[in-house]
Amino acid sequence: MPESRGIGPIDVTHSPFAALQAQAVELREGFWRTRQQLNVGVGLPHGYRKLEESGNFHNLALAAGQIQGQYKGPLFIDSDLYKWLEGVIFTLQAAPDPQLAAMAERAIELIMAAQAPDGYLNTFYQVVEPQNRWKNIHSGHELYCAGHLMQAAVAHVRATGDERLLGVACRFADHIGTIFGPGRLETCCGHPEIETALIELYRLTRRQSYLDMAAYFIDMRGKRTVVSDYGILAYYQDQTPVREATAVVGHAVRQLYLCAGVTDLFLETGEVALLDSQKRLWGDMTTSKMYVTGGVGSRPTTEGFGEKYELPTDTAYCETCAAIASIFWSYRMLLATAESRFADLMESTLYNAFLAGVSLGHDRYFYVNPVLSRGGIERPEWHGCSCCPPNVMRLLASLQHYLCTTSREGIQCHQYAAAKRDTRFASLVLDTVYPWQGICTFRVERTQGAPWELSLRIPGWCTRASLTVNGQAMALTMRRGYAVIMRAWHPGDTVELNLLMEPRLVAGHPNIESVRHCAAITRGPLVYCIEQADLDGATPLLDVRLDGAAPLEAVARPELLGGITMIGAMGRVIDGAAWQERLYQPLAPPTMLRGVRLSAVPYYAWANRSVGAMRVWIPLV
Amino acid sequence: MPESRGIGPIDVTHSPFAALQAQAVELREGFWRTRQQLNVGVGLPHGYRKLEESGNFHNLALAAGQIQGQYKGPLFIDSDLYKWLEGVIFTLQAAPDPQLAAMAERAIELIMAAQAPDGYLNTFYQVVEPQNRWKNIHSGHELYCAGHLMQAAVAHVRATGDERLLGVACRFADHIGTIFGPGRLETCCGHPEIETALIELYRLTRRQSYLDMAAYFIDMRGKRTVVSDYGILAYYQDQTPVREATAVVGHAVRQLYLCAGVTDLFLETGEVALLDSQKRLWGDMTTSKMYVTGGVGSRPTTEGFGEKYELPTDTAYCETCAAIASIFWSYRMLLATAESRFADLMESTLYNAFLAGVSLGHDRYFYVNPVLSRGGIERPEWHGCSCCPPNVMRLLASLQHYLCTTSREGIQCHQYAAAKRDTRFASLVLDTVYPWQGICTFRVERTQGAPWELSLRIPGWCTRASLTVNGQAMALTMRRGYAVIMRAWHPGDTVELNLLMEPRLVAGHPNIESVRHCAAITRGPLVYCIEQADLDGATPLLDVRLDGAAPLEAVARPELLGGITMIGAMGRVIDGAAWQERLYQPLAPPTMLRGVRLSAVPYYAWANRSVGAMRVWIPLV
């Protein structure tokens, strides 16, 4: 079956899978379409106004010589606009939107006008410190911003065929090639990002120089060329050569963007040492340095990873960008390995650590995502360092990209968002109210008679899954975490996947100090929390204890928080007043007072009703 | 009874007590004399060598124009030398030491030579940035260093009568008076210290201008004149006027040095609003922001206080200087209120958070004092920012200062170190092996027949105390936490105080996330910990659980760690391997394996045998 231009898969050399372009998938009525529509209707226009207020357009106009004035904001501010623009571009491929198109056009024209004749583009160094171009590689963010420009340019071509931004990006990339490399400037950027971006640019243009440049920047890691003003090479990802790395360290976003780049390099070169290192790092992160929400980064000092099991609830950092970076990385690991555990983590991070980063109204954004609030925490509209909000916008706009892949054998469904998926094997429509219920109904709409495989991920959280094809029960044939159905398909065929979705209590590893004798409530991919908003005023949230033996009850609450399934639980209230005067007392069992009914809401929905206390981990009775 | 010069009490205007000078007290064979002798024999000479290596003497010689070269170290480095010198000075009053005297003489002569003709003295701003004198008040540390110079000068006069340093300090103080004040530079230092120092200078010189200057700097707090490059006025103690403060906030050492200064101001002015504010802050700290060791500072980012109950074990900061500052403040609160709770906290902080800051060999020093180590932590010999080691040295050298006070009615014993105390009422000798046993035997050696009161602190940790006078049991007459014995004393009278000292388990406030379902072992004033060094290699410390119902046993171990009482306890080992692959699992009781005998050692003695794991809070079975 011939591919129509623009919706063909993206070939990744050393993957059994081909990535689907976003426009090959059309979201249908369901959880994620609702959020994506809010992103289009509220988030992206909100972002435009905030970029305007923050000086993004102003700085570009300064660099273009169109106006005179003072530069505004931090030196990496261009990247915010590039990420927002990428979000708009993905949106425009799905449906026309004249207002967003005009906003994007303004941005694109300014970017083109601002680029220096030699290809250089960075408003801070063009306007404020032209004498310091490429002088402050460790914290100047020039290559970082360049990477985000490249990603927007690649999206632009894939989504619309428009090559104007690509021209800017390639000229800049070519200029960078004249600056960095053996015998020239021999170092790497203090904030990884350009590595994965150059490889994406390579996949689109097939210019070997971009792949080589990405490889060069990756190989420079660990040569300790980055002068560290934090005193920590790990922070800048320059402590260890990537092939020797055994642990995720330093600034979380830097580490995970680098991981995405290294995995991309494996995907194009097939060098096993690269993939092996990434498996080690992914194992280190997921078995010792990750919050239950999928959030990462436990040290505010470095916005970074701590020691193994150093996961305090008090000061969890869990930057929204780190969740996004983790999703990018796990997606590439999924392409590299075809193993479901990577899609599992993408799912968990999407529904929890990532989605909590944006308010239900899509006009407020967290940078730091606590798993415990003693009260007073709310999402700001924008940030002084506002990397997260536009990153949320571009991921929401490009969610289609991550739902499924194709291979020589067939179609793999990784994420269960209601959508129509157009592939060369078939049009496949998934109808589901996931994550509220675990029933996923697939209908094959267009296919030929040749047999192909449909692979359906059985999530790690699921203890019982069943399948029917055209109403007939089928045993599950599992491969790398996927139930594989191989048959000759016909239009109208239906597959029903039923994932048992029960509320469940989970415990943390005993070496995690902060969650000892606690449980978190989960259901399906969702992590829940309890909020003061669901307790009466006489019951301080922090005095609540959970009865781990009492049954949990899932209750649909369509009217609440945009429509959720709430989990009811039973607890007790301790006598907090007994501790008023003393911080430490002789050991004695806590005094339990009355029982209390608890109502847990999805973690992503917290802080949308009040600034009261919240906790993910609930101490047990 | 006439006072001999140099050992008379220090009058503090609004205190019922007079502070004893250090030379009025002679430490005798016992816990603290051992440590003080190591401070003299090892610590202070080690400090001299490290100050030399770090450039302290070099910088002074540069400022004095005696040599040419590059300034070395951070801009506040002078303060390290001043604190070390204060320690040497206290040492020299107790016993001659030609080697230390020569070291001190070199320092004093260089300080005198380095002072600018106008009285200014700060080697960084004299050598490196003369154009920036008083330009960077929030983080330049000029007034901070001046304060440490003043404290050394005051100690110098009190200990030896030598007024050379005092001359330097007063000239500098007078110069500062020409720079700061209404209509001149109207601000305060980003690092409090000069406030308490100026009041000590006032107490010695009785020059009103020094008290007024201290009051001015204190009154400027909260006027938000300090430009914050951390974005947080609280960090620099400039967020709230001191009389309105309700919570300890920001950088812990800055907060507590300021508290010492504010309490000093109350002690001289009697302004009740000042004392009220300090009682509020002390309550806030001790009921919600203090580790069980007395350590404070839970946020590495700011070296500062967190929210109420934000006391993660993973990242406890507990800077040694903050413990010292806490002791300084509580001492002044004791003078202001005569309430034993302040001496209780001094004791707990001295034996735990403070003393852990120095190795048993006195040649290694912690800056950060963890309450949990997963391994790999040891005391360095010195630090890039080395405020803590000389601060330890000066406090150890001046411990005599804090043991007792006198009042119109008699003598108050606050700390039970074996010592001879010379006061106008009597010479009082305490013989004790405290803190290993709770028996304190006092002998009156010189007294007249007029009745006076002997007040003995009954520590807050003590559940049963008894007294005998000349062998006769006496009921305890309590006043503000002190047992008061009023009688006509005669030479040879003996008092035996018996403080029941049993091992005990304590629990933390339920709102402290990190210590839930844990206990800490304590005995008397000592907090204990368990170390990997006391477990066999097949038993990882982090897999150990404590049986909270099993008896604890105190065992004298004179051969171990300089002589300690160890606490034996019973525990179980959990199956850590069951968690190898998963960070989060469905809730289930942990699998307990074999029983294990546990041996707890005093927290102050940790990290003197190996770099293995350590924990203060032990999870319960």
mmCIF file of C-alpha atoms in Angstrom, chain A residues 482-590:
data_model
loop_
_atom_site.group_PDB
_atom_site.id
_atom_site.type_symbol
_atom_site.label_atom_id
_atom_site.label_comp_id
_atom_site.label_asym_id
_atom_site.label_seq_id
_atom_site.Cartn_x
_atom_site.Cartn_y
_atom_site.Cartn_z
ATOM 1 C CA TYR A 482 3.007 -7.383 24.291
ATOM 2 C CA ALA A 483 0.090 -9.664 23.487
ATOM 3 C CA VAL A 484 0.574 -10.524 19.819
ATOM 4 C CA ILE A 485 -2.334 -11.419 17.558
ATOM 5 C CA MET A 486 -1.233 -12.727 14.182
ATOM 6 C CA ARG A 487 -3.975 -13.291 11.623
ATOM 7 C CA ALA A 488 -5.439 -12.282 8.341
ATOM 8 C CA TRP A 489 -7.525 -9.264 9.225
ATOM 9 C CA HIS A 490 -10.662 -8.015 7.553
ATOM 10 C CA PRO A 491 -12.379 -4.656 7.679
ATOM 11 C CA GLY A 492 -14.804 -4.666 10.590
ATOM 12 C CA ASP A 493 -12.781 -7.057 12.706
ATOM 13 C CA THR A 494 -12.861 -6.073 16.368
ATOM 14 C CA VAL A 495 -10.470 -6.802 19.187
ATOM 15 C CA GLU A 496 -11.401 -6.185 22.762
ATOM 16 C CA LEU A 497 -8.596 -5.975 25.264
ATOM 17 C CA ASN A 498 -9.718 -6.029 28.867
ATOM 18 C CA LEU A 499 -7.131 -4.881 31.398
ATOM 19 C CA LEU A 500 -8.274 -5.500 34.943
ATOM 20 C CA MET A 501 -8.119 -2.099 36.591
ATOM 21 C CA GLU A 502 -8.523 -2.280 40.343
ATOM 22 C CA PRO A 503 -7.464 0.225 42.980
ATOM 23 C CA ARG A 504 -4.319 -0.951 44.642
ATOM 24 C CA LEU A 505 -1.942 0.083 47.414
ATOM 25 C CA VAL A 506 1.741 0.172 46.660
ATOM 26 C CA ALA A 507 4.707 0.450 48.975
ATOM 27 C CA GLY A 508 8.111 1.958 48.354
ATOM 28 C CA HIS A 509 11.480 0.248 48.570
ATOM 29 C CA PRO A 510 12.501 -0.058 52.236
ATOM 30 C CA ASN A 511 15.569 2.088 51.622
ATOM 31 C CA ILE A 512 13.428 5.093 50.747
ATOM 32 C CA GLU A 513 13.369 7.018 53.990
ATOM 33 C CA SER A 514 10.367 9.222 53.384
ATOM 34 C CA VAL A 515 7.741 6.615 52.465
ATOM 35 C CA ARG A 516 8.361 4.073 55.186
ATOM 36 C CA HIS A 517 5.112 2.684 56.650
ATOM 37 C CA CYS A 518 3.177 4.470 53.945
ATOM 38 C CA ALA A 519 1.176 3.413 50.935
ATOM 39 C CA ALA A 520 0.278 5.138 47.710
ATOM 40 C CA ILE A 521 -3.063 4.487 46.054
ATOM 41 C CA THR A 522 -2.956 3.580 42.372
ATOM 42 C CA ARG A 523 -5.424 2.395 39.776
ATOM 43 C CA GLY A 524 -4.308 1.434 36.317
ATOM 44 C CA PRO A 525 -1.609 3.876 35.251
ATOM 45 C CA LEU A 526 -2.801 6.560 37.639
ATOM 46 C CA VAL A 527 -1.195 7.439 40.943
ATOM 47 C CA TYR A 528 -3.615 9.036 43.349
ATOM 48 C CA CYS A 529 -3.260 11.557 46.139
ATOM 49 C CA ILE A 530 -5.376 12.874 48.962
ATOM 50 C CA GLU A 531 -6.094 16.550 49.294
ATOM 51 C CA GLN A 532 -7.277 18.753 52.126
ATOM 52 C CA ALA A 533 -10.088 19.844 49.785
ATOM 53 C CA ASP A 534 -11.727 16.434 50.315
ATOM 54 C CA LEU A 535 -11.585 16.598 54.127
ATOM 55 C CA ASP A 536 -13.583 18.723 56.518
ATOM 56 C CA GLY A 537 -11.873 21.641 58.210
ATOM 57 C CA ALA A 538 -11.525 19.800 61.515
ATOM 58 C CA THR A 539 -9.432 17.059 59.932
ATOM 59 C CA PRO A 540 -5.920 18.184 59.028
ATOM 60 C CA LEU A 541 -4.699 16.108 56.122
ATOM 61 C CA LEU A 542 -1.368 15.500 57.799
ATOM 62 C CA ASP A 543 -3.088 13.831 60.756
ATOM 63 C CA VAL A 544 -4.756 11.239 58.523
ATOM 64 C CA ARG A 545 -3.645 7.606 58.512
ATOM 65 C CA LEU A 546 -4.705 4.987 55.973
ATOM 66 C CA ASP A 547 -6.152 1.620 56.903
ATOM 67 C CA GLY A 548 -4.183 -0.635 54.584
ATOM 68 C CA ALA A 549 -6.478 -3.596 55.233
ATOM 69 C CA ALA A 550 -9.767 -1.883 54.387
ATOM 70 C CA PRO A 551 -11.119 -2.264 50.838
ATOM 71 C CA LEU A 552 -10.669 0.467 48.271
ATOM 72 C CA GLU A 553 -13.576 1.534 46.129
ATOM 73 C CA ALA A 554 -13.455 3.175 42.717
ATOM 74 C CA VAL A 555 -16.271 5.691 42.170
ATOM 75 C CA ALA A 556 -16.870 7.542 38.895
ATOM 76 C CA ARG A 557 -17.210 11.291 39.530
ATOM 77 C CA PRO A 558 -17.901 12.807 36.104
ATOM 78 C CA GLU A 559 -18.686 16.213 37.622
ATOM 79 C CA LEU A 560 -15.406 16.524 39.515
ATOM 80 C CA LEU A 561 -12.040 17.817 38.261
ATOM 81 C CA GLY A 562 -12.955 17.383 34.618
ATOM 82 C CA GLY A 563 -14.328 13.919 35.233
ATOM 83 C CA ILE A 564 -12.382 11.408 37.270
ATOM 84 C CA THR A 565 -12.661 8.110 39.014
ATOM 85 C CA MET A 566 -12.190 8.765 42.703
ATOM 86 C CA ILE A 567 -10.905 6.102 45.078
ATOM 87 C CA GLY A 568 -12.623 5.760 48.429
ATOM 88 C CA ALA A 569 -10.590 4.417 51.352
ATOM 89 C CA MET A 570 -10.854 4.168 55.104
ATOM 90 C CA GLY A 571 -8.515 5.803 57.558
ATOM 91 C CA ARG A 572 -8.080 7.083 61.083
ATOM 92 C CA VAL A 573 -7.166 10.477 62.451
ATOM 93 C CA ILE A 574 -4.286 10.676 64.924
ATOM 94 C CA ASP A 575 -4.128 13.067 67.832
ATOM 95 C CA GLY A 576 -1.736 15.611 66.375
ATOM 96 C CA ALA A 577 -2.290 17.917 69.343
ATOM 97 C CA ALA A 578 -0.447 15.422 71.569
ATOM 98 C CA TRP A 579 2.716 16.558 69.788
ATOM 99 C CA GLN A 580 2.161 20.296 69.918
ATOM 100 C CA GLU A 581 5.016 21.052 72.276
ATOM 101 C CA ARG A 582 7.609 18.417 71.464
ATOM 102 C CA LEU A 583 9.344 17.440 68.292
ATOM 103 C CA TYR A 584 10.801 14.260 69.819
ATOM 104 C CA GLN A 585 9.198 12.128 72.528
ATOM 105 C CA PRO A 586 9.685 8.719 74.108
ATOM 106 C CA LEU A 587 8.560 6.059 71.655
ATOM 107 C CA ALA A 588 4.892 5.160 72.035
ATOM 108 C CA PRO A 589 2.188 4.132 69.592
ATOM 109 C CA PRO A 590 0.355 7.159 68.176
#
